[in-house]
Coordinates of C-alpha atoms in Angstrom, one line a residue:
X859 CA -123.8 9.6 38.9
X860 CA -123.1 6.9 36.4
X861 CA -120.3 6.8 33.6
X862 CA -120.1 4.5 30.5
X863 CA -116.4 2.7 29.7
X864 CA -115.4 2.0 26.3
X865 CA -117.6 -1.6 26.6
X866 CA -120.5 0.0 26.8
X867 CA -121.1 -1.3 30.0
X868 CA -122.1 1.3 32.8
X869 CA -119.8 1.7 35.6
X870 CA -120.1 4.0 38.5
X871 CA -116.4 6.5 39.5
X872 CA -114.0 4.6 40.9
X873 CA -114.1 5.3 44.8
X874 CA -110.8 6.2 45.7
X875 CA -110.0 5.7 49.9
X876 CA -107.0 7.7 51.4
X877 CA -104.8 6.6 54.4
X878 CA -102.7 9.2 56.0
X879 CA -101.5 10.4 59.1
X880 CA -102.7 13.7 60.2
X881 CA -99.7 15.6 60.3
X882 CA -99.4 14.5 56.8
X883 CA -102.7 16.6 55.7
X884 CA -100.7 19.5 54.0
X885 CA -99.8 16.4 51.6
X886 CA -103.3 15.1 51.3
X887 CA -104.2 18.5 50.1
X888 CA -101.5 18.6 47.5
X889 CA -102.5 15.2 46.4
X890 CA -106.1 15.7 46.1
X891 CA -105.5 18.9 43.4
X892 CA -103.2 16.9 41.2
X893 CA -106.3 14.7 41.5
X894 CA -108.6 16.8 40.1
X895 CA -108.3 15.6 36.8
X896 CA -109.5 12.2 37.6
X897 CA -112.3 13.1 39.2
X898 CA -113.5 15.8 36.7
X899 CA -113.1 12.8 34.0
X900 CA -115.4 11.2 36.3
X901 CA -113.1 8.2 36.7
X902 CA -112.4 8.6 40.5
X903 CA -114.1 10.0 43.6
X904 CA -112.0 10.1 46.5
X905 CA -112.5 9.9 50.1
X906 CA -111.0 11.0 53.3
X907 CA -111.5 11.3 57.1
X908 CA -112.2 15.0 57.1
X909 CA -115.2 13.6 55.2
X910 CA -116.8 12.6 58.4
X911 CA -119.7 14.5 59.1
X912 CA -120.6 16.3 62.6
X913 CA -122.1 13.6 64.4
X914 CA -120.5 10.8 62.5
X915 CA -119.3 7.4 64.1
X916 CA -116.1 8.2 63.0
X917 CA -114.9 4.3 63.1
X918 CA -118.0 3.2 61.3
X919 CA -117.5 5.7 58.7
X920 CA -114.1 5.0 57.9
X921 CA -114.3 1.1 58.0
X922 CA -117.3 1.6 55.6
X923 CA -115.6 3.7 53.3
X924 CA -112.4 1.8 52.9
X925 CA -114.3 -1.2 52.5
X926 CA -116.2 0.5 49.3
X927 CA -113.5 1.8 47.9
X928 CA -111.8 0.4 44.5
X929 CA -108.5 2.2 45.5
X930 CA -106.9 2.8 48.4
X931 CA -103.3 5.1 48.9
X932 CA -101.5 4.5 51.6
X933 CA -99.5 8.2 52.2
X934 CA -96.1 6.2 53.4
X935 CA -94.1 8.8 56.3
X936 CA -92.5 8.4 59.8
X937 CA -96.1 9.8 61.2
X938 CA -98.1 7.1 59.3
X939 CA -95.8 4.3 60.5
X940 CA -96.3 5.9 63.9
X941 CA -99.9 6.2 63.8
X942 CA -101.6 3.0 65.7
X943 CA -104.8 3.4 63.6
X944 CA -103.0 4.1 60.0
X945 CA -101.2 0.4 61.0
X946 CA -103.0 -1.7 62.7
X947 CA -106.7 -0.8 61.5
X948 CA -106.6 1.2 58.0
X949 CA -103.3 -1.1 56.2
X950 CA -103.9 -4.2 58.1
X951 CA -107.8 -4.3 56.1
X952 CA -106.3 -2.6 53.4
X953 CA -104.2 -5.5 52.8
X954 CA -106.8 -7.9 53.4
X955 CA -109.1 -6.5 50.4
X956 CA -106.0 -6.2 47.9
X957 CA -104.6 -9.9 48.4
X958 CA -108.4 -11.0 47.8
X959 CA -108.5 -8.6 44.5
X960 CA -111.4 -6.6 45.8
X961 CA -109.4 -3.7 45.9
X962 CA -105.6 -2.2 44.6
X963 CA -103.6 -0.8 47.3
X964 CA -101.2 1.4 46.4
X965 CA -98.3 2.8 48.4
X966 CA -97.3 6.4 48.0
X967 CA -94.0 7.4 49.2
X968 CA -94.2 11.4 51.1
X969 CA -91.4 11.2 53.4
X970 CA -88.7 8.6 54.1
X971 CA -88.6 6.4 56.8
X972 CA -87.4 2.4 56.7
X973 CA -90.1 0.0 55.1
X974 CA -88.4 -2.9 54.9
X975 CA -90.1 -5.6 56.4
X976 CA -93.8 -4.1 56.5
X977 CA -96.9 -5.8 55.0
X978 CA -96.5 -3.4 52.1
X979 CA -93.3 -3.7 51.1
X980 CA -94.2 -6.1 48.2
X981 CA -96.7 -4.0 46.8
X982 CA -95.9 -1.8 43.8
X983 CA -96.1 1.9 45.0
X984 CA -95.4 5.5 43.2
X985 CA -93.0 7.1 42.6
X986 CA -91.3 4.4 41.6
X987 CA -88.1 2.7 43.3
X988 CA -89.0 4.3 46.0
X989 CA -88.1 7.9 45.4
X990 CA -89.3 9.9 48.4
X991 CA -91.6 13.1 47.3
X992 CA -90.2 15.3 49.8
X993 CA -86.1 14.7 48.3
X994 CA -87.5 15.4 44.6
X995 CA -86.1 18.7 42.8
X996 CA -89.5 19.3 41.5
X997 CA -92.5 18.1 43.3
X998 CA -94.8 19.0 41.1
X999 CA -93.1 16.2 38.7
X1000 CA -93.3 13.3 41.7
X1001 CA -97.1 14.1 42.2
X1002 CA -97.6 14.3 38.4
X1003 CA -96.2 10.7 38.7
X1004 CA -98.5 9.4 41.5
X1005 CA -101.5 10.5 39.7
X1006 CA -100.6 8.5 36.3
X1007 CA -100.0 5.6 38.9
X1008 CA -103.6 6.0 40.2
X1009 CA -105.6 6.4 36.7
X1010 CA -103.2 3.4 35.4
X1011 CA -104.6 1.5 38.6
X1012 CA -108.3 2.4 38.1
X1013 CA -108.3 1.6 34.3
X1014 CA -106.9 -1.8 35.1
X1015 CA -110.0 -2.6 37.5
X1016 CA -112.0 -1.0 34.8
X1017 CA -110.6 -3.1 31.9
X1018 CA -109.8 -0.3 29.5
X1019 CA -107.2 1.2 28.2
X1020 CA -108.2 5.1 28.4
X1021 CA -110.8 6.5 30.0
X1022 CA -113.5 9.2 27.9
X1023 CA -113.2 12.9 28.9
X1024 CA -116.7 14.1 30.5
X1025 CA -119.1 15.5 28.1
X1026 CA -119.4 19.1 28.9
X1027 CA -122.9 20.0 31.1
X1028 CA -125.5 22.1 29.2
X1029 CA -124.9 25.5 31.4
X1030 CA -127.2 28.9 31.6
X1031 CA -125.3 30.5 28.8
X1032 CA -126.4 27.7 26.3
X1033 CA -130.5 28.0 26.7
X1034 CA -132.5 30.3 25.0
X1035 CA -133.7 33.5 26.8
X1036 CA -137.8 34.4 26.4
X1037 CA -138.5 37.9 26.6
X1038 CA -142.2 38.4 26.8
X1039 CA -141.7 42.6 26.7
X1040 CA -139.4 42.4 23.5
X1041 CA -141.4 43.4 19.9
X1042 CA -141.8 40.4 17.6
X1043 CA -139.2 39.8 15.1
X1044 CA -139.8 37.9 11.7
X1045 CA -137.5 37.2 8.8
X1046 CA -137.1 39.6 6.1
X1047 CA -138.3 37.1 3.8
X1048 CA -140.4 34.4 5.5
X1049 CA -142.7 33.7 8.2
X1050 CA -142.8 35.4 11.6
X1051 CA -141.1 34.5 14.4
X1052 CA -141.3 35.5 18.4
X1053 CA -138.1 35.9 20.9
X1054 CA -138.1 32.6 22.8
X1055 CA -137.7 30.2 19.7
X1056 CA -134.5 29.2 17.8
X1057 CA -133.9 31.3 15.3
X1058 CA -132.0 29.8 12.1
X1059 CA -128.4 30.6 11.1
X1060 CA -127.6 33.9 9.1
X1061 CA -127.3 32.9 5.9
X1062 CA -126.3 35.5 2.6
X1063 CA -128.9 37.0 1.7
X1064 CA -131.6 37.3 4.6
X1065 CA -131.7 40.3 6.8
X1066 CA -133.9 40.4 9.8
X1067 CA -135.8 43.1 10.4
X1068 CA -137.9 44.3 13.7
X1069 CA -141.5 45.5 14.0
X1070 CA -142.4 48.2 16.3
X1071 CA -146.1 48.7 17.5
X1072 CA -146.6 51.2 14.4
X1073 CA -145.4 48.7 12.2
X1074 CA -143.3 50.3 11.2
X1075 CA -139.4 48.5 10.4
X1076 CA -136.0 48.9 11.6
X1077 CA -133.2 46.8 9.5
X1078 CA -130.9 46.0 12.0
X1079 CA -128.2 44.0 9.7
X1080 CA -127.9 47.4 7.6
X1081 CA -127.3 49.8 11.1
X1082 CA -124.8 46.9 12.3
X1083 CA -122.9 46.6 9.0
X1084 CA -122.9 50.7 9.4
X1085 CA -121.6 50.8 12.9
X1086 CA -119.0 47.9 12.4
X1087 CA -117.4 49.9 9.6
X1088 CA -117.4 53.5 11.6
X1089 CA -115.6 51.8 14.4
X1090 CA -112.7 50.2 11.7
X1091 CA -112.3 53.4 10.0
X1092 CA -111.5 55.2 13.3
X1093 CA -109.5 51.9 14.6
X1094 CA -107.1 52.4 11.5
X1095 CA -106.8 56.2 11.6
X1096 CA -105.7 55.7 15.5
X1097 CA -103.2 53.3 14.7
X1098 CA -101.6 55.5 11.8
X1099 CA -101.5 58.4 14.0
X1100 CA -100.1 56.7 16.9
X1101 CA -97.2 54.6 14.2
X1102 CA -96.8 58.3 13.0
X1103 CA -95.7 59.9 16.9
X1104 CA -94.1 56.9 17.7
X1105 CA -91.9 56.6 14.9
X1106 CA -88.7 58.4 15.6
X1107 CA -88.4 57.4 19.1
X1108 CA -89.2 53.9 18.7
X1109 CA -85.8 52.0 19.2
X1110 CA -84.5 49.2 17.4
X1111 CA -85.5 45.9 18.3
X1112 CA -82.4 43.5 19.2
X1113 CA -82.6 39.8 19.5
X1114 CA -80.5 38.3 22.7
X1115 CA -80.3 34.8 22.8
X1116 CA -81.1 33.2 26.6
X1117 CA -77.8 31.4 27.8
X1118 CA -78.9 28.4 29.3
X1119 CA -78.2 28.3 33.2
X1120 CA -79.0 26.2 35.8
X1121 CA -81.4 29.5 36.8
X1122 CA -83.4 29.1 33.5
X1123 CA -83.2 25.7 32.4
X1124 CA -84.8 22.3 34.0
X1125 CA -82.0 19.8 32.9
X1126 CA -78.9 22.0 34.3
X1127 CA -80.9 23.0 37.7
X1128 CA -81.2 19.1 38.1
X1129 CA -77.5 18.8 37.1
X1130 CA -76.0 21.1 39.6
X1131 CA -77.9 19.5 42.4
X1132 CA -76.5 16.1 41.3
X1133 CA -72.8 17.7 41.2
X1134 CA -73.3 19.6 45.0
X1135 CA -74.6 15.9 46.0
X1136 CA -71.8 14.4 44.8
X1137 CA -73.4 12.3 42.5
X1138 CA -71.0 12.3 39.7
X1139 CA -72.7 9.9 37.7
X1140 CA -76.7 11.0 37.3
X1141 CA -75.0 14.4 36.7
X1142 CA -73.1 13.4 33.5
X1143 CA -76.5 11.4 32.2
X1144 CA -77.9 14.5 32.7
X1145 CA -76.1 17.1 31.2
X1146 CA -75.7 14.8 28.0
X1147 CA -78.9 15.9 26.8
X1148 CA -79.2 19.5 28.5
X1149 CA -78.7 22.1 26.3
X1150 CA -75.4 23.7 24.8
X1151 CA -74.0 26.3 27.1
X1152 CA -70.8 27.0 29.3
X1153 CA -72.5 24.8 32.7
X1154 CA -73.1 21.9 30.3
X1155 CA -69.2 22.2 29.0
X1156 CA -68.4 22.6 33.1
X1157 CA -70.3 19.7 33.7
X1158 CA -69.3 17.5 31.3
X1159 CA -65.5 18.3 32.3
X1160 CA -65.7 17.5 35.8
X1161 CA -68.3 14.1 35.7
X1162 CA -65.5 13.3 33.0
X1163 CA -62.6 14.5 35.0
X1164 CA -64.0 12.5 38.0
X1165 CA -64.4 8.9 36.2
X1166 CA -61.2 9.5 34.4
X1167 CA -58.3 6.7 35.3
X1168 CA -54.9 8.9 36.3
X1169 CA -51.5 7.8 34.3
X1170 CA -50.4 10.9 35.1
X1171 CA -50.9 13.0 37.9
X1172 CA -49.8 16.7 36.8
X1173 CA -51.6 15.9 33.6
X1174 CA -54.5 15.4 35.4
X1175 CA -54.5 17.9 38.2
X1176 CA -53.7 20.6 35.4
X1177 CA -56.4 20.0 33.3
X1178 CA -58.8 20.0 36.9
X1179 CA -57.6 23.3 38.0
X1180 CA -58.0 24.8 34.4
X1181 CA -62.2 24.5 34.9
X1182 CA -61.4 26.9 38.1
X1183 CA -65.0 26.3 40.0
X1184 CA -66.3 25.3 42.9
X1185 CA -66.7 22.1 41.2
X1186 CA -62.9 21.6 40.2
X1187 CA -61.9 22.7 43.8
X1188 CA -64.2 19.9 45.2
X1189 CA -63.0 17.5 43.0
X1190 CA -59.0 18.5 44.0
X1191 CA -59.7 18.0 47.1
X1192 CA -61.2 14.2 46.9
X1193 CA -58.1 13.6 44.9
X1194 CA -55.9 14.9 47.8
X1195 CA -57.8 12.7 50.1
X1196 CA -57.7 9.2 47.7
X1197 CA -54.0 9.7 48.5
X1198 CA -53.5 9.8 52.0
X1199 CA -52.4 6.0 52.7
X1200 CA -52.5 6.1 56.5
X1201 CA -49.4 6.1 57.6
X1202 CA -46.8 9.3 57.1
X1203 CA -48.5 11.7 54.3
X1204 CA -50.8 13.4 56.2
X1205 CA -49.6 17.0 54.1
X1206 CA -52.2 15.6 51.4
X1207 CA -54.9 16.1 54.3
X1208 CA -53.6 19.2 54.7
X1209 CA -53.5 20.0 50.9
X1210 CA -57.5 18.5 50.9
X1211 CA -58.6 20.6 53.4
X1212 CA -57.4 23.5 51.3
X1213 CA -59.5 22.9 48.0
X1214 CA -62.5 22.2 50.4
X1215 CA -62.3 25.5 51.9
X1216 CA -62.3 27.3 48.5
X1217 CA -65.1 25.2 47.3
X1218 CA -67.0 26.3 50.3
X1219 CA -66.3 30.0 49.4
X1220 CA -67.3 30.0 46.1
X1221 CA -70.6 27.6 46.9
X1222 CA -71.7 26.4 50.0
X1223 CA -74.0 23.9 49.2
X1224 CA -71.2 21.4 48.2
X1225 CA -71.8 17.8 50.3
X1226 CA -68.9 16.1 48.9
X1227 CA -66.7 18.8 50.7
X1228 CA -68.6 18.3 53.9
X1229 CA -68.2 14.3 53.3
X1230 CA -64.5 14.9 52.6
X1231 CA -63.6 17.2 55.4
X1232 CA -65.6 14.5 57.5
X1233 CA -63.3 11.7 56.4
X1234 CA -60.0 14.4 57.0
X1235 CA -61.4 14.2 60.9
X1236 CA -62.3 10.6 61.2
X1237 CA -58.9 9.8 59.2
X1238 CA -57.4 11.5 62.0
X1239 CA -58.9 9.4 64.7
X1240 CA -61.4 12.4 65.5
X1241 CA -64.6 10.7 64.7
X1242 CA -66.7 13.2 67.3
X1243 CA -65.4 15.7 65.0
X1244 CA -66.8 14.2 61.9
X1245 CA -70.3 13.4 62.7
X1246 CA -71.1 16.9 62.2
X1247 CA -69.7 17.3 59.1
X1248 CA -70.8 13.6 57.5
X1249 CA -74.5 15.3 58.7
X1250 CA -74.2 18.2 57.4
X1251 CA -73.2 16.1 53.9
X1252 CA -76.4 14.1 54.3
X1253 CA -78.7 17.4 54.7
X1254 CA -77.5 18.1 50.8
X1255 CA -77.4 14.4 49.8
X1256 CA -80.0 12.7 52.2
X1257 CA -80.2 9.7 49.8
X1258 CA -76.2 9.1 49.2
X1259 CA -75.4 5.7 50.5
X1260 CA -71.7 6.1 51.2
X1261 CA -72.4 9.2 53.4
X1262 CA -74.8 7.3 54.9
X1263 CA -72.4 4.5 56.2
X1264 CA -69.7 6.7 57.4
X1265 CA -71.9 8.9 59.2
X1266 CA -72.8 4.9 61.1
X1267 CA -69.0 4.3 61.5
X1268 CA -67.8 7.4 62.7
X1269 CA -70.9 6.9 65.3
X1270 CA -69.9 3.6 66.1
X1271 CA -66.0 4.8 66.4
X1272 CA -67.0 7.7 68.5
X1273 CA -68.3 4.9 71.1
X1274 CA -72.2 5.5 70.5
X1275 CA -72.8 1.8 69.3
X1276 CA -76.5 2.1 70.4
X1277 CA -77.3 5.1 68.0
X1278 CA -74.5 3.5 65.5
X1279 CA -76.5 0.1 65.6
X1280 CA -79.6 1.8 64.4
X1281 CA -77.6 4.0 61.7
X1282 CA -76.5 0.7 60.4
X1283 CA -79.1 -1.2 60.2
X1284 CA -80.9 1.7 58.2
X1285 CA -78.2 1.6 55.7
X1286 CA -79.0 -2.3 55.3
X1287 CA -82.4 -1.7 55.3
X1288 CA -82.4 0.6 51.9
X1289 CA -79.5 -1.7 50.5
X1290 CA -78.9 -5.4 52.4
X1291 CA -75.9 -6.2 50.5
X1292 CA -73.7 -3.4 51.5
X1293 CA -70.9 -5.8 53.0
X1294 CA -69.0 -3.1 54.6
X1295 CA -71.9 -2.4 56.9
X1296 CA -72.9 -6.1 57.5
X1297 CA -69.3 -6.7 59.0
X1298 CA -69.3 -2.9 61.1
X1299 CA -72.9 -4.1 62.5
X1300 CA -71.5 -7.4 63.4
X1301 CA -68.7 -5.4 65.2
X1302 CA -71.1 -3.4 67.1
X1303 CA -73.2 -5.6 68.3
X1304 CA -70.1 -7.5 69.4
X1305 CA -68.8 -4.7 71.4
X1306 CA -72.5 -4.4 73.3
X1307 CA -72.5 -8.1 74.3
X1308 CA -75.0 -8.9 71.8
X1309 CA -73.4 -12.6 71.1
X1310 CA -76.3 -13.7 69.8
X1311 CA -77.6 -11.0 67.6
X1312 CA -73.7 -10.9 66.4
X1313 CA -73.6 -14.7 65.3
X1314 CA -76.9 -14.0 63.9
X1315 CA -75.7 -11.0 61.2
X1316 CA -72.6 -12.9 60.9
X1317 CA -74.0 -16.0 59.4
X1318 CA -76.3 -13.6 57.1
X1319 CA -73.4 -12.2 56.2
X1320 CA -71.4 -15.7 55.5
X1321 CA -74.6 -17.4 53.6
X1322 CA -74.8 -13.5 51.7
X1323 CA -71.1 -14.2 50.5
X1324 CA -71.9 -18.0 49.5
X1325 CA -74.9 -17.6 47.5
X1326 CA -74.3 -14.8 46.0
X1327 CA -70.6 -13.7 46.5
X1328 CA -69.9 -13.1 42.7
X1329 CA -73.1 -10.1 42.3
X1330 CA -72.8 -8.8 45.8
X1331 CA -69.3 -8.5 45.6
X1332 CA -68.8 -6.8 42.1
X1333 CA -71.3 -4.1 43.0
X1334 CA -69.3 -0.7 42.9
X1335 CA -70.1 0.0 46.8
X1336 CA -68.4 -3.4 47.2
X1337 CA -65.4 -2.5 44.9
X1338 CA -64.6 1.3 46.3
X1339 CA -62.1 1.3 48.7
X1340 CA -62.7 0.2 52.4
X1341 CA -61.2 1.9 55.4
X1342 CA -61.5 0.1 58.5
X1343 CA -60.2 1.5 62.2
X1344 CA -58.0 -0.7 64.4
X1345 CA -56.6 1.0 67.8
X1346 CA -58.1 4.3 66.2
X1347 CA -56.0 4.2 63.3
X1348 CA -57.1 4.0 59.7
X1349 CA -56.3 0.7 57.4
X1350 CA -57.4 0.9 54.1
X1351 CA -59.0 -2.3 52.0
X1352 CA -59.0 -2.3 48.3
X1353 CA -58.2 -5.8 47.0
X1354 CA -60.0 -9.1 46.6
X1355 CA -59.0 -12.0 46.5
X1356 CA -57.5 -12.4 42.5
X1357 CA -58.9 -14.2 40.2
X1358 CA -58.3 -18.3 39.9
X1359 CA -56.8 -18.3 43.4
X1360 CA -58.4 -19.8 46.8
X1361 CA -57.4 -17.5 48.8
X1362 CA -58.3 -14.2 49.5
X1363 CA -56.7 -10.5 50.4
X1364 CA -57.7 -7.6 52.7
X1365 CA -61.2 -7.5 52.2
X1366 CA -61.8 -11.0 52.2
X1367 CA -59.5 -11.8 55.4
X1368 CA -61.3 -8.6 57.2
X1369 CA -64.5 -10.3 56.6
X1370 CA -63.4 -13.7 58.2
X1371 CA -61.7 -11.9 60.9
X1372 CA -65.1 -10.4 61.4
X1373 CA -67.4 -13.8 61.0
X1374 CA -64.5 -15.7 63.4
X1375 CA -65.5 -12.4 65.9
X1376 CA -68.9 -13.5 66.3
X1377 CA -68.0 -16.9 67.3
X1378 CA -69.3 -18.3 64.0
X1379 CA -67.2 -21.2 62.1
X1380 CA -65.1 -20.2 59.1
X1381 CA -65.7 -21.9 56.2
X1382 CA -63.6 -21.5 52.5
X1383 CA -65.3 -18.5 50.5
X1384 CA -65.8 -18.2 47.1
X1385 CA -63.2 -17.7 44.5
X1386 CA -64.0 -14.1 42.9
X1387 CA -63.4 -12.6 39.7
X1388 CA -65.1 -9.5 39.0
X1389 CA -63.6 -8.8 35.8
X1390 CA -65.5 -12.0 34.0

């Protein structure tokens, strides 16, 4: 089949080549119907494995196919990372025809796993910033998203900027039928005519009549015009009589306007999953532009309530407890929790743990509480305890960073430095300039007589601060409070080092503590000043 671009020039469907792991194929599937409006366009044909005929070299097959193809999506999971062939064979040629511009590769994120560091990290994939398909609210909306990548992708190798719709096939219902049995027909006024040949267009005046073998005529427009009328005239009395029975028990119609919900509306379902993340901040952007109604108000009050800067405390806790929701018993609770200094209030864990129980019983999908009744039991010196509970906070909120990291802590507190090495360097791997985690990992490899690997993170970490100390350091996972464990015993870190000064408080001596712990020579670190 050939297609013509805008140019003129002819140009055959763009042969699109898919790389996937097999336990992945429920994905391919979905994929390839949100594809179906490329190929029907006839921009794109695609091609997978399953395509293999019986009897097929299956190697030959494939390495033909992906070197033909115009496109090629890598379906990005723990499986295809796994998978020898996907790698090794499929990627590593893959890669070879992209960087030579025979061919765009384009990553497509399913599932998540840690890509850092892989030959396609570089490469432009869909959705964009690495949003993982299987953690999106709506699906439907990521793969919507991956195709628009792809048809971008093919009409840059096709140097247009849209691609024509497909001129519709001529199909049985459009040919003229010949009916050798049926009597001849001729116009009223004009020449005869035979079934089989075009007739013209009805036009006022000209009635069509039929010839039977007497010759004698029917006039079929008059019996039509008759027949149409008949069947009005008893449309109309039917209505009439049936307005006429129906009339007195026919009840008033009543307008109810629909209350937006999170149930019913888009914007507020994607809201409330922010606020039972946690994630106080892509809530409030979007309930700004959901619609009016009494979650939107709720929503706005708590994001607002959360951000707000405390002068003074009843105020504040008042006007929390007047929203009286899940939400506002969530958000008391974190409150209760930012006080607890370490040393002799632990009633304020106490008082915590109470908002995060009724939180729990009015909504049980709440991660911050599971994140803050984690920190209650690590605070404690439980950190066995709180694993659980930081997990169960990363099942609602698999993407939230700071749940992330103490989930590695408390794993690395609890003794497990093996599994707490890994945990840690996953963190780094989706954001390398998390400090916090730079200085636990140098600790852990420490503690496993890793002396090497320790000086090696350590002067990452030292050369991280030097460079680019101002940025990394000024980033708000940077700037939130720290708490650190010494003889199982909380310490919390908030300060740096003030502005115009060389040296440098609490978090700045923790982190030279930390370098000088790995053996590796202290050197002066940059003054900061992150209110500039």
């Amino acid at each position: 089949m050939t297609m013509t671009n805008q140019t003129g020039k002819a140009t055959a469907p763009l042969k699109v080549f898919c790389s996937y792991s097999h336990r992945d194929e429920e994905a391919l599937d979905t994929l390839r119907k949100h594809l179906s409006s490329l190929r029907l366009s006839g921009l794109i044909e695609d091609w997978h494995d399953r395509n293999i005929p019986a009897g097929g070299d299956w190697d030959a097959e494939i390495r033909s196919s992906l070197d033909a193809a115009d496109l090629i999506l890598l379906l990005i999971s723990a499986d295809f990372l796994h998978s020898e062939y996907c790698m090794q064979k499929e990627t590593a040629r893959a890669l070879q025809w992209h960087h030579a511009g025979k061919a765009t590769v384009i990553p497509v994120f399913l599932r998540e796993c840690v890509i850092a560091g892989l030959p396609f990290e570089g490469i432009q994939g869909t959705p964009r910033d690495v949003r993982w398909i299987n953690q999106q609210p709506f699906t439907d909306k990521a793969w919507t998203e991956v195709t628009q990548a792809v048809e971008a992708a093919g009409l840059r190798r096709l140097g247009v900027s849209r691609w024509p719709v497909k001129a519709p096939q001529e199909d049985a219902w459009s040919i003229p039928i010949t009916d050798t049995q049926t009597p001849p027909i001729q116009p009223a006024f004009g020449g005869a005519t035979s079934m089989g040949q075009t007739l013209p267009h009805a036009q006022s005046g000209h009635a069509y009549v039929a010839v039977d073998e007497s010759g004698n005529t029917r006039f079929i427009r008059s019996g039509l015009i008759a027949l149409i009328g008949l069947i009005s005239v008893l449309a109309l009395a039917w209505f009439i009589w049936n307005e006429w029975l129906n009339e007195e028990s026919a009840p008033d119609t009543v307008e109810v306007e629909t209350i937006a919900t999170p149930e019913n509306n888009t914007k507020l379902k994607v809201a409330k999953s922010y606020l039972e993340q946690g994630e106080y901040k892509k809530a409030q952007s979007v309930c700004q532009s959901a619609p009016e109604s009494p979650f939107r108000k709720e929503c706005l009050g708590i994001t607002g309530l959360a951000f707000q800067d405390v002068s003074d405390k009843q105020v504040y806790l008042a006007e929390v407890e007047a929203v009286n929701s899940a939400f506002s018993e969530a958000l008391l609770g974190e409150f209760n929790l930012a006080e607890f200094d370490g040393e002799n209030n632990h009633g304020t864990l106490a008082q915590a743990e109470q908002h995060f129980a009724k939180a729990l019983q009015q909504n049980a999908a709440l991660a911050s509480v599971y994140f803050g009744r984690g920190q209650i039991q690590h605070f404690t010196g439980n950190a066995e305890a709180a694993l659980p509970l930081y997990q169960q906070a990363l099942d609602i909120a698999p993407s939230n960073g700071r749940y992330a990291l103490n989930r590695a802590t408390a794993t690395a507190d609890a003794g497990q430095l093996k599994s707490a090495e890994k945990l840690l360097r996953e963190v780094l791997s989706v954001n390398g300039e998390v400090l916090l985690a730079h200085a636990e990992l140098v600790e852990v490899l420490a503690n496993q007589s890793k002396p090497i690997e320790a000086q090696k993170e350590a002067s990452a970490l030292q050369v991280l601060l030097m460079q680019r100390g101002q940025q990394v350091i000024c980033q708000p996972v940077n700037m939130a409070e720290w708490v650190v464990f010494q003889g199982g015993l909380p310490t919390f870190l908030s300060s740096w080092a003030d502005a115009g000064t060389h040296s440098w408080s609490e978090k700045g001596m923790y982190l030279n503590y930390i370098i000088g712990l790995a053996g590796v020579p202290l050197i002066e670190l940059p003054t900061v000043d992150c209110g500039a």
